[in-house]
């Protein structure tokens, strides 16, 4: 689970961003002083920070997230393999009793957690090899997002005091996430569940702990029990494309009157939804129900979220999506040029990063409407030329 907006909001509510940068040793000393001021025993604090080191590999990983520049079809085909589907089905049977408890207590469907489990760590097989404390302290010291990572250091200290964190040996992802479903220390403190009844919350070694904790977190983020999240649809050629995208929402009945149909099953009655066109009006089409928005509290990448949600439907029996025949997308360089042009026109694109995120999509759709183009939020070279 990658750092998300919820953590950013928590950091902002806590007050100004904490100090960062400068001499690393002095920075660690400052962390120790703050830990003691928070009520932690000095001897415990010294033991906790005794092995901490700055890790330049963490910073390199933080700056190199080019995987999210891939389009939905390319990204999803790369991540959703036959092997992952087969292993998902096996794990659904192996941990059937855990999934029954999850459905009863949190209302989260098995496919949702199986998809996260697969995409985050390949069902626990690849959990990351970065020292977690080093990663958190390094990212706290780095001045890009200290408000996001510094609280995680003190959360890890609390886990250490509980006996659920080893500063020298706990390892995980480069951004400090731990375990089979990749949760940050604060999330573990709030949502950790002892799913196997051994008296500890171990997201690294216990699948029941990891799955139950992930379900509790999703429920706390607003998951609506028993409701769908994403469904493939067939859309008519004459649909009002300006009504598509996550920034527009209509009732399922309204979409049905406009000619939208479920591709392999009827649309869910009584819900609202947004028509999602990851690669424009000529590519795959989905209806995103309210639960889909919870995915963005887990991860902020549009292409990752859509892939995870679609994968969850596949694990529960949905067919392979119809790829259609989308217009070619932009290269990373062209996307950055587009974002600069959109930004110059007053749009908030969320940063010049070459990634087609939700803010860039919304800006594209507005410009398509202004120029009289089909407003499907899919940027093409023709749009780039007109801007």
PDB file of N, CA and C in Angstrom, residues 236-296:
ATOM      1  N   UNK A 236     -22.902   3.102 -25.937  1.00  0.00           N
ATOM      2  CA  UNK A 236     -23.311   3.428 -27.316  1.00  0.00           C
ATOM      3  C   UNK A 236     -22.377   4.453 -27.948  1.00  0.00           C
ATOM      4  N   UNK A 237     -22.294   4.436 -29.257  1.00  0.00           N
ATOM      5  CA  UNK A 237     -21.413   5.367 -29.968  1.00  0.00           C
ATOM      6  C   UNK A 237     -21.816   6.818 -29.736  1.00  0.00           C
ATOM      7  N   UNK A 238     -23.096   7.047 -29.512  1.00  0.00           N
ATOM      8  CA  UNK A 238     -23.560   8.421 -29.369  1.00  0.00           C
ATOM      9  C   UNK A 238     -23.645   8.908 -27.941  1.00  0.00           C
ATOM     10  N   UNK A 239     -22.966   8.245 -27.014  1.00  0.00           N
ATOM     11  CA  UNK A 239     -23.011   8.660 -25.613  1.00  0.00           C
ATOM     12  C   UNK A 239     -22.438  10.074 -25.457  1.00  0.00           C
ATOM     13  N   UNK A 240     -22.996  10.811 -24.518  1.00  0.00           N
ATOM     14  CA  UNK A 240     -22.449  12.139 -24.219  1.00  0.00           C
ATOM     15  C   UNK A 240     -21.146  11.941 -23.435  1.00  0.00           C
ATOM     16  N   UNK A 241     -20.026  12.007 -24.145  1.00  0.00           N
ATOM     17  CA  UNK A 241     -18.733  11.686 -23.531  1.00  0.00           C
ATOM     18  C   UNK A 241     -18.356  12.672 -22.431  1.00  0.00           C
ATOM     19  N   UNK A 242     -18.910  13.859 -22.478  1.00  0.00           N
ATOM     20  CA  UNK A 242     -18.590  14.852 -21.461  1.00  0.00           C
ATOM     21  C   UNK A 242     -19.139  14.467 -20.090  1.00  0.00           C
ATOM     22  N   UNK A 243     -20.027  13.466 -20.053  1.00  0.00           N
ATOM     23  CA  UNK A 243     -20.579  12.996 -18.784  1.00  0.00           C
ATOM     24  C   UNK A 243     -19.775  11.835 -18.193  1.00  0.00           C
ATOM     25  N   UNK A 244     -18.732  11.402 -18.913  1.00  0.00           N
ATOM     26  CA  UNK A 244     -17.931  10.281 -18.425  1.00  0.00           C
ATOM     27  C   UNK A 244     -16.803  10.777 -17.528  1.00  0.00           C
ATOM     28  N   UNK A 245     -16.191   9.843 -16.811  1.00  0.00           N
ATOM     29  CA  UNK A 245     -15.088  10.178 -15.911  1.00  0.00           C
ATOM     30  C   UNK A 245     -15.545  10.192 -14.463  1.00  0.00           C
ATOM     31  N   UNK A 246     -14.591  10.075 -13.555  1.00  0.00           N
ATOM     32  CA  UNK A 246     -14.910  10.002 -12.131  1.00  0.00           C
ATOM     33  C   UNK A 246     -15.475  11.299 -11.579  1.00  0.00           C
ATOM     34  N   UNK A 247     -15.292  12.405 -12.293  1.00  0.00           N
ATOM     35  CA  UNK A 247     -15.839  13.678 -11.829  1.00  0.00           C
ATOM     36  C   UNK A 247     -17.310  13.848 -12.206  1.00  0.00           C
ATOM     37  N   UNK A 248     -17.905  12.833 -12.851  1.00  0.00           N
ATOM     38  CA  UNK A 248     -19.329  12.837 -13.173  1.00  0.00           C
ATOM     39  C   UNK A 248     -19.957  11.544 -12.653  1.00  0.00           C
ATOM     40  N   UNK A 249     -21.133  11.667 -12.082  1.00  0.00           N
ATOM     41  CA  UNK A 249     -21.792  10.502 -11.508  1.00  0.00           C
ATOM     42  C   UNK A 249     -23.302  10.595 -11.755  1.00  0.00           C
ATOM     43  N   UNK A 250     -23.871   9.525 -12.272  1.00  0.00           N
ATOM     44  CA  UNK A 250     -25.314   9.435 -12.513  1.00  0.00           C
ATOM     45  C   UNK A 250     -25.831   8.136 -11.916  1.00  0.00           C
ATOM     46  N   UNK A 251     -27.122   8.037 -11.794  1.00  0.00           N
ATOM     47  CA  UNK A 251     -27.693   6.782 -11.307  1.00  0.00           C
ATOM     48  C   UNK A 251     -27.573   5.716 -12.384  1.00  0.00           C
ATOM     49  N   UNK A 252     -27.561   4.474 -11.959  1.00  0.00           N
ATOM     50  CA  UNK A 252     -27.504   3.365 -12.909  1.00  0.00           C
ATOM     51  C   UNK A 252     -28.692   3.428 -13.861  1.00  0.00           C
ATOM     52  N   UNK A 253     -29.858   3.827 -13.337  1.00  0.00           N
ATOM     53  CA  UNK A 253     -31.049   3.935 -14.189  1.00  0.00           C
ATOM     54  C   UNK A 253     -30.839   4.979 -15.285  1.00  0.00           C
ATOM     55  N   UNK A 254     -30.189   6.090 -14.947  1.00  0.00           N
ATOM     56  CA  UNK A 254     -29.913   7.125 -15.949  1.00  0.00           C
ATOM     57  C   UNK A 254     -28.959   6.622 -17.013  1.00  0.00           C
ATOM     58  N   UNK A 255     -27.913   5.920 -16.587  1.00  0.00           N
ATOM     59  CA  UNK A 255     -26.969   5.371 -17.561  1.00  0.00           C
ATOM     60  C   UNK A 255     -27.666   4.371 -18.480  1.00  0.00           C
ATOM     61  N   UNK A 256     -28.542   3.552 -17.897  1.00  0.00           N
ATOM     62  CA  UNK A 256     -29.259   2.563 -18.704  1.00  0.00           C
ATOM     63  C   UNK A 256     -30.130   3.250 -19.751  1.00  0.00           C
ATOM     64  N   UNK A 257     -30.784   4.360 -19.379  1.00  0.00           N
ATOM     65  CA  UNK A 257     -31.619   5.092 -20.349  1.00  0.00           C
ATOM     66  C   UNK A 257     -30.779   5.692 -21.465  1.00  0.00           C
ATOM     67  N   UNK A 258     -29.492   5.948 -21.164  1.00  0.00           N
ATOM     68  CA  UNK A 258     -28.588   6.497 -22.177  1.00  0.00           C
ATOM     69  C   UNK A 258     -27.962   5.405 -23.038  1.00  0.00           C
ATOM     70  N   UNK A 259     -28.340   4.147 -22.773  1.00  0.00           N
ATOM     71  CA  UNK A 259     -27.877   3.042 -23.613  1.00  0.00           C
ATOM     72  C   UNK A 259     -26.706   2.251 -23.077  1.00  0.00           C
ATOM     73  N   UNK A 260     -26.269   2.530 -21.836  1.00  0.00           N
ATOM     74  CA  UNK A 260     -25.157   1.781 -21.241  1.00  0.00           C
ATOM     75  C   UNK A 260     -25.676   0.434 -20.735  1.00  0.00           C
ATOM     76  N   UNK A 261     -24.946  -0.638 -21.052  1.00  0.00           N
ATOM     77  CA  UNK A 261     -25.350  -1.978 -20.635  1.00  0.00           C
ATOM     78  C   UNK A 261     -24.150  -2.716 -20.036  1.00  0.00           C
ATOM     79  N   UNK A 262     -24.427  -3.609 -19.094  1.00  0.00           N
ATOM     80  CA  UNK A 262     -23.374  -4.472 -18.589  1.00  0.00           C
ATOM     81  C   UNK A 262     -22.956  -5.450 -19.669  1.00  0.00           C
ATOM     82  N   UNK A 263     -21.663  -5.676 -19.800  1.00  0.00           N
ATOM     83  CA  UNK A 263     -21.195  -6.553 -20.881  1.00  0.00           C
ATOM     84  C   UNK A 263     -21.530  -8.014 -20.611  1.00  0.00           C
ATOM     85  N   UNK A 264     -21.365  -8.473 -19.365  1.00  0.00           N
ATOM     86  CA  UNK A 264     -21.591  -9.889 -19.065  1.00  0.00           C
ATOM     87  C   UNK A 264     -22.632 -10.116 -17.973  1.00  0.00           C
ATOM     88  N   UNK A 265     -23.137  -9.041 -17.387  1.00  0.00           N
ATOM     89  CA  UNK A 265     -24.150  -9.143 -16.339  1.00  0.00           C
ATOM     90  C   UNK A 265     -24.924  -7.838 -16.282  1.00  0.00           C
ATOM     91  N   UNK A 266     -26.143  -7.851 -15.760  1.00  0.00           N
ATOM     92  CA  UNK A 266     -26.915  -6.608 -15.658  1.00  0.00           C
ATOM     93  C   UNK A 266     -26.226  -5.595 -14.745  1.00  0.00           C
ATOM     94  N   UNK A 267     -26.492  -4.331 -14.975  1.00  0.00           N
ATOM     95  CA  UNK A 267     -25.976  -3.282 -14.101  1.00  0.00           C
ATOM     96  C   UNK A 267     -26.593  -3.431 -12.708  1.00  0.00           C
ATOM     97  N   UNK A 268     -25.842  -3.009 -11.695  1.00  0.00           N
ATOM     98  CA  UNK A 268     -26.331  -3.080 -10.317  1.00  0.00           C
ATOM     99  C   UNK A 268     -27.421  -2.033 -10.113  1.00  0.00           C
ATOM    100  N   UNK A 269     -28.568  -2.450  -9.626  1.00  0.00           N
ATOM    101  CA  UNK A 269     -29.699  -1.536  -9.450  1.00  0.00           C
ATOM    102  C   UNK A 269     -29.544  -0.707  -8.172  1.00  0.00           C
ATOM    103  N   UNK A 270     -30.069   0.500  -8.219  1.00  0.00           N
ATOM    104  CA  UNK A 270     -30.155   1.329  -7.032  1.00  0.00           C
ATOM    105  C   UNK A 270     -28.883   2.049  -6.637  1.00  0.00           C
ATOM    106  N   UNK A 271     -27.844   1.974  -7.467  1.00  0.00           N
ATOM    107  CA  UNK A 271     -26.574   2.629  -7.141  1.00  0.00           C
ATOM    108  C   UNK A 271     -26.291   3.759  -8.126  1.00  0.00           C
ATOM    109  N   UNK A 272     -25.384   4.619  -7.751  1.00  0.00           N
ATOM    110  CA  UNK A 272     -24.841   5.599  -8.679  1.00  0.00           C
ATOM    111  C   UNK A 272     -23.536   5.069  -9.244  1.00  0.00           C
ATOM    112  N   UNK A 273     -23.105   5.633 -10.354  1.00  0.00           N
ATOM    113  CA  UNK A 273     -21.858   5.181 -10.941  1.00  0.00           C
ATOM    114  C   UNK A 273     -21.290   6.187 -11.920  1.00  0.00           C
ATOM    115  N   UNK A 274     -20.011   6.030 -12.212  1.00  0.00           N
ATOM    116  CA  UNK A 274     -19.309   6.860 -13.188  1.00  0.00           C
ATOM    117  C   UNK A 274     -18.835   5.963 -14.322  1.00  0.00           C
ATOM    118  N   UNK A 275     -18.954   6.441 -15.544  1.00  0.00           N
ATOM    119  CA  UNK A 275     -18.443   5.675 -16.681  1.00  0.00           C
ATOM    120  C   UNK A 275     -16.963   5.974 -16.843  1.00  0.00           C
ATOM    121  N   UNK A 276     -16.188   4.923 -16.815  1.00  0.00           N
ATOM    122  CA  UNK A 276     -14.735   5.024 -16.838  1.00  0.00           C
ATOM    123  C   UNK A 276     -14.235   4.535 -18.193  1.00  0.00           C
ATOM    124  N   UNK A 277     -13.497   5.393 -18.877  1.00  0.00           N
ATOM    125  CA  UNK A 277     -12.922   5.058 -20.180  1.00  0.00           C
ATOM    126  C   UNK A 277     -11.407   5.214 -20.068  1.00  0.00           C
ATOM    127  N   UNK A 278     -10.710   4.207 -19.553  1.00  0.00           N
ATOM    128  CA  UNK A 278      -9.269   4.352 -19.286  1.00  0.00           C
ATOM    129  C   UNK A 278      -8.449   4.756 -20.500  1.00  0.00           C
ATOM    130  N   UNK A 279      -8.937   4.364 -21.716  1.00  0.00           N
ATOM    131  CA  UNK A 279      -8.202   4.705 -22.930  1.00  0.00           C
ATOM    132  C   UNK A 279      -9.123   5.332 -23.975  1.00  0.00           C
ATOM    133  N   UNK A 280     -10.102   6.071 -23.486  1.00  0.00           N
ATOM    134  CA  UNK A 280     -10.978   6.797 -24.389  1.00  0.00           C
ATOM    135  C   UNK A 280     -12.173   5.998 -24.860  1.00  0.00           C
ATOM    136  N   UNK A 281     -12.980   6.632 -25.687  1.00  0.00           N
ATOM    137  CA  UNK A 281     -14.267   6.063 -26.094  1.00  0.00           C
ATOM    138  C   UNK A 281     -14.127   4.828 -26.961  1.00  0.00           C
ATOM    139  N   UNK A 282     -12.960   4.609 -27.551  1.00  0.00           N
ATOM    140  CA  UNK A 282     -12.763   3.444 -28.417  1.00  0.00           C
ATOM    141  C   UNK A 282     -12.086   2.281 -27.701  1.00  0.00           C
ATOM    142  N   UNK A 283     -11.801   2.451 -26.417  1.00  0.00           N
ATOM    143  CA  UNK A 283     -11.131   1.404 -25.650  1.00  0.00           C
ATOM    144  C   UNK A 283     -12.070   0.712 -24.675  1.00  0.00           C
ATOM    145  N   UNK A 284     -11.526   0.051 -23.658  1.00  0.00           N
ATOM    146  CA  UNK A 284     -12.359  -0.631 -22.665  1.00  0.00           C
ATOM    147  C   UNK A 284     -13.244   0.373 -21.929  1.00  0.00           C
ATOM    148  N   UNK A 285     -14.404  -0.099 -21.468  1.00  0.00           N
ATOM    149  CA  UNK A 285     -15.339   0.770 -20.753  1.00  0.00           C
ATOM    150  C   UNK A 285     -15.840   0.059 -19.501  1.00  0.00           C
ATOM    151  N   UNK A 286     -15.938   0.810 -18.409  1.00  0.00           N
ATOM    152  CA  UNK A 286     -16.394   0.270 -17.132  1.00  0.00           C
ATOM    153  C   UNK A 286     -17.351   1.257 -16.472  1.00  0.00           C
ATOM    154  N   UNK A 287     -18.184   0.736 -15.578  1.00  0.00           N
ATOM    155  CA  UNK A 287     -18.913   1.606 -14.670  1.00  0.00           C
ATOM    156  C   UNK A 287     -18.283   1.439 -13.293  1.00  0.00           C
ATOM    157  N   UNK A 288     -17.916   2.555 -12.692  1.00  0.00           N
ATOM    158  CA  UNK A 288     -17.278   2.561 -11.377  1.00  0.00           C
ATOM    159  C   UNK A 288     -18.332   2.917 -10.332  1.00  0.00           C
ATOM    160  N   UNK A 289     -18.608   1.988  -9.435  1.00  0.00           N
ATOM    161  CA  UNK A 289     -19.588   2.198  -8.377  1.00  0.00           C
ATOM    162  C   UNK A 289     -18.922   2.898  -7.186  1.00  0.00           C
ATOM    163  N   UNK A 290     -19.693   3.331  -6.179  1.00  0.00           N
ATOM    164  CA  UNK A 290     -19.102   4.081  -5.061  1.00  0.00           C
ATOM    165  C   UNK A 290     -17.886   3.416  -4.412  1.00  0.00           C
ATOM    166  N   UNK A 291     -17.871   2.091  -4.294  1.00  0.00           N
ATOM    167  CA  UNK A 291     -16.726   1.433  -3.661  1.00  0.00           C
ATOM    168  C   UNK A 291     -15.427   1.630  -4.425  1.00  0.00           C
ATOM    169  N   UNK A 292     -15.525   1.911  -5.719  1.00  0.00           N
ATOM    170  CA  UNK A 292     -14.309   2.112  -6.506  1.00  0.00           C
ATOM    171  C   UNK A 292     -13.481   3.270  -5.965  1.00  0.00           C
ATOM    172  N   UNK A 293     -14.128   4.285  -5.444  1.00  0.00           N
ATOM    173  CA  UNK A 293     -13.413   5.462  -4.949  1.00  0.00           C
ATOM    174  C   UNK A 293     -12.560   5.138  -3.727  1.00  0.00           C
ATOM    175  N   UNK A 294     -12.919   4.090  -2.998  1.00  0.00           N
ATOM    176  CA  UNK A 294     -12.123   3.691  -1.836  1.00  0.00           C
ATOM    177  C   UNK A 294     -10.733   3.237  -2.272  1.00  0.00           C
ATOM    178  N   UNK A 295     -10.635   2.692  -3.477  1.00  0.00           N
ATOM    179  CA  UNK A 295      -9.340   2.245  -3.980  1.00  0.00           C
ATOM    180  C   UNK A 295      -8.316   3.379  -3.978  1.00  0.00           C
ATOM    181  N   UNK A 296      -8.763   4.601  -4.208  1.00  0.00           N
ATOM    182  CA  UNK A 296      -7.839   5.729  -4.256  1.00  0.00           C
ATOM    183  C   UNK A 296      -7.312   6.113  -2.882  1.00  0.00           C
TER     184      UNK A 296
END
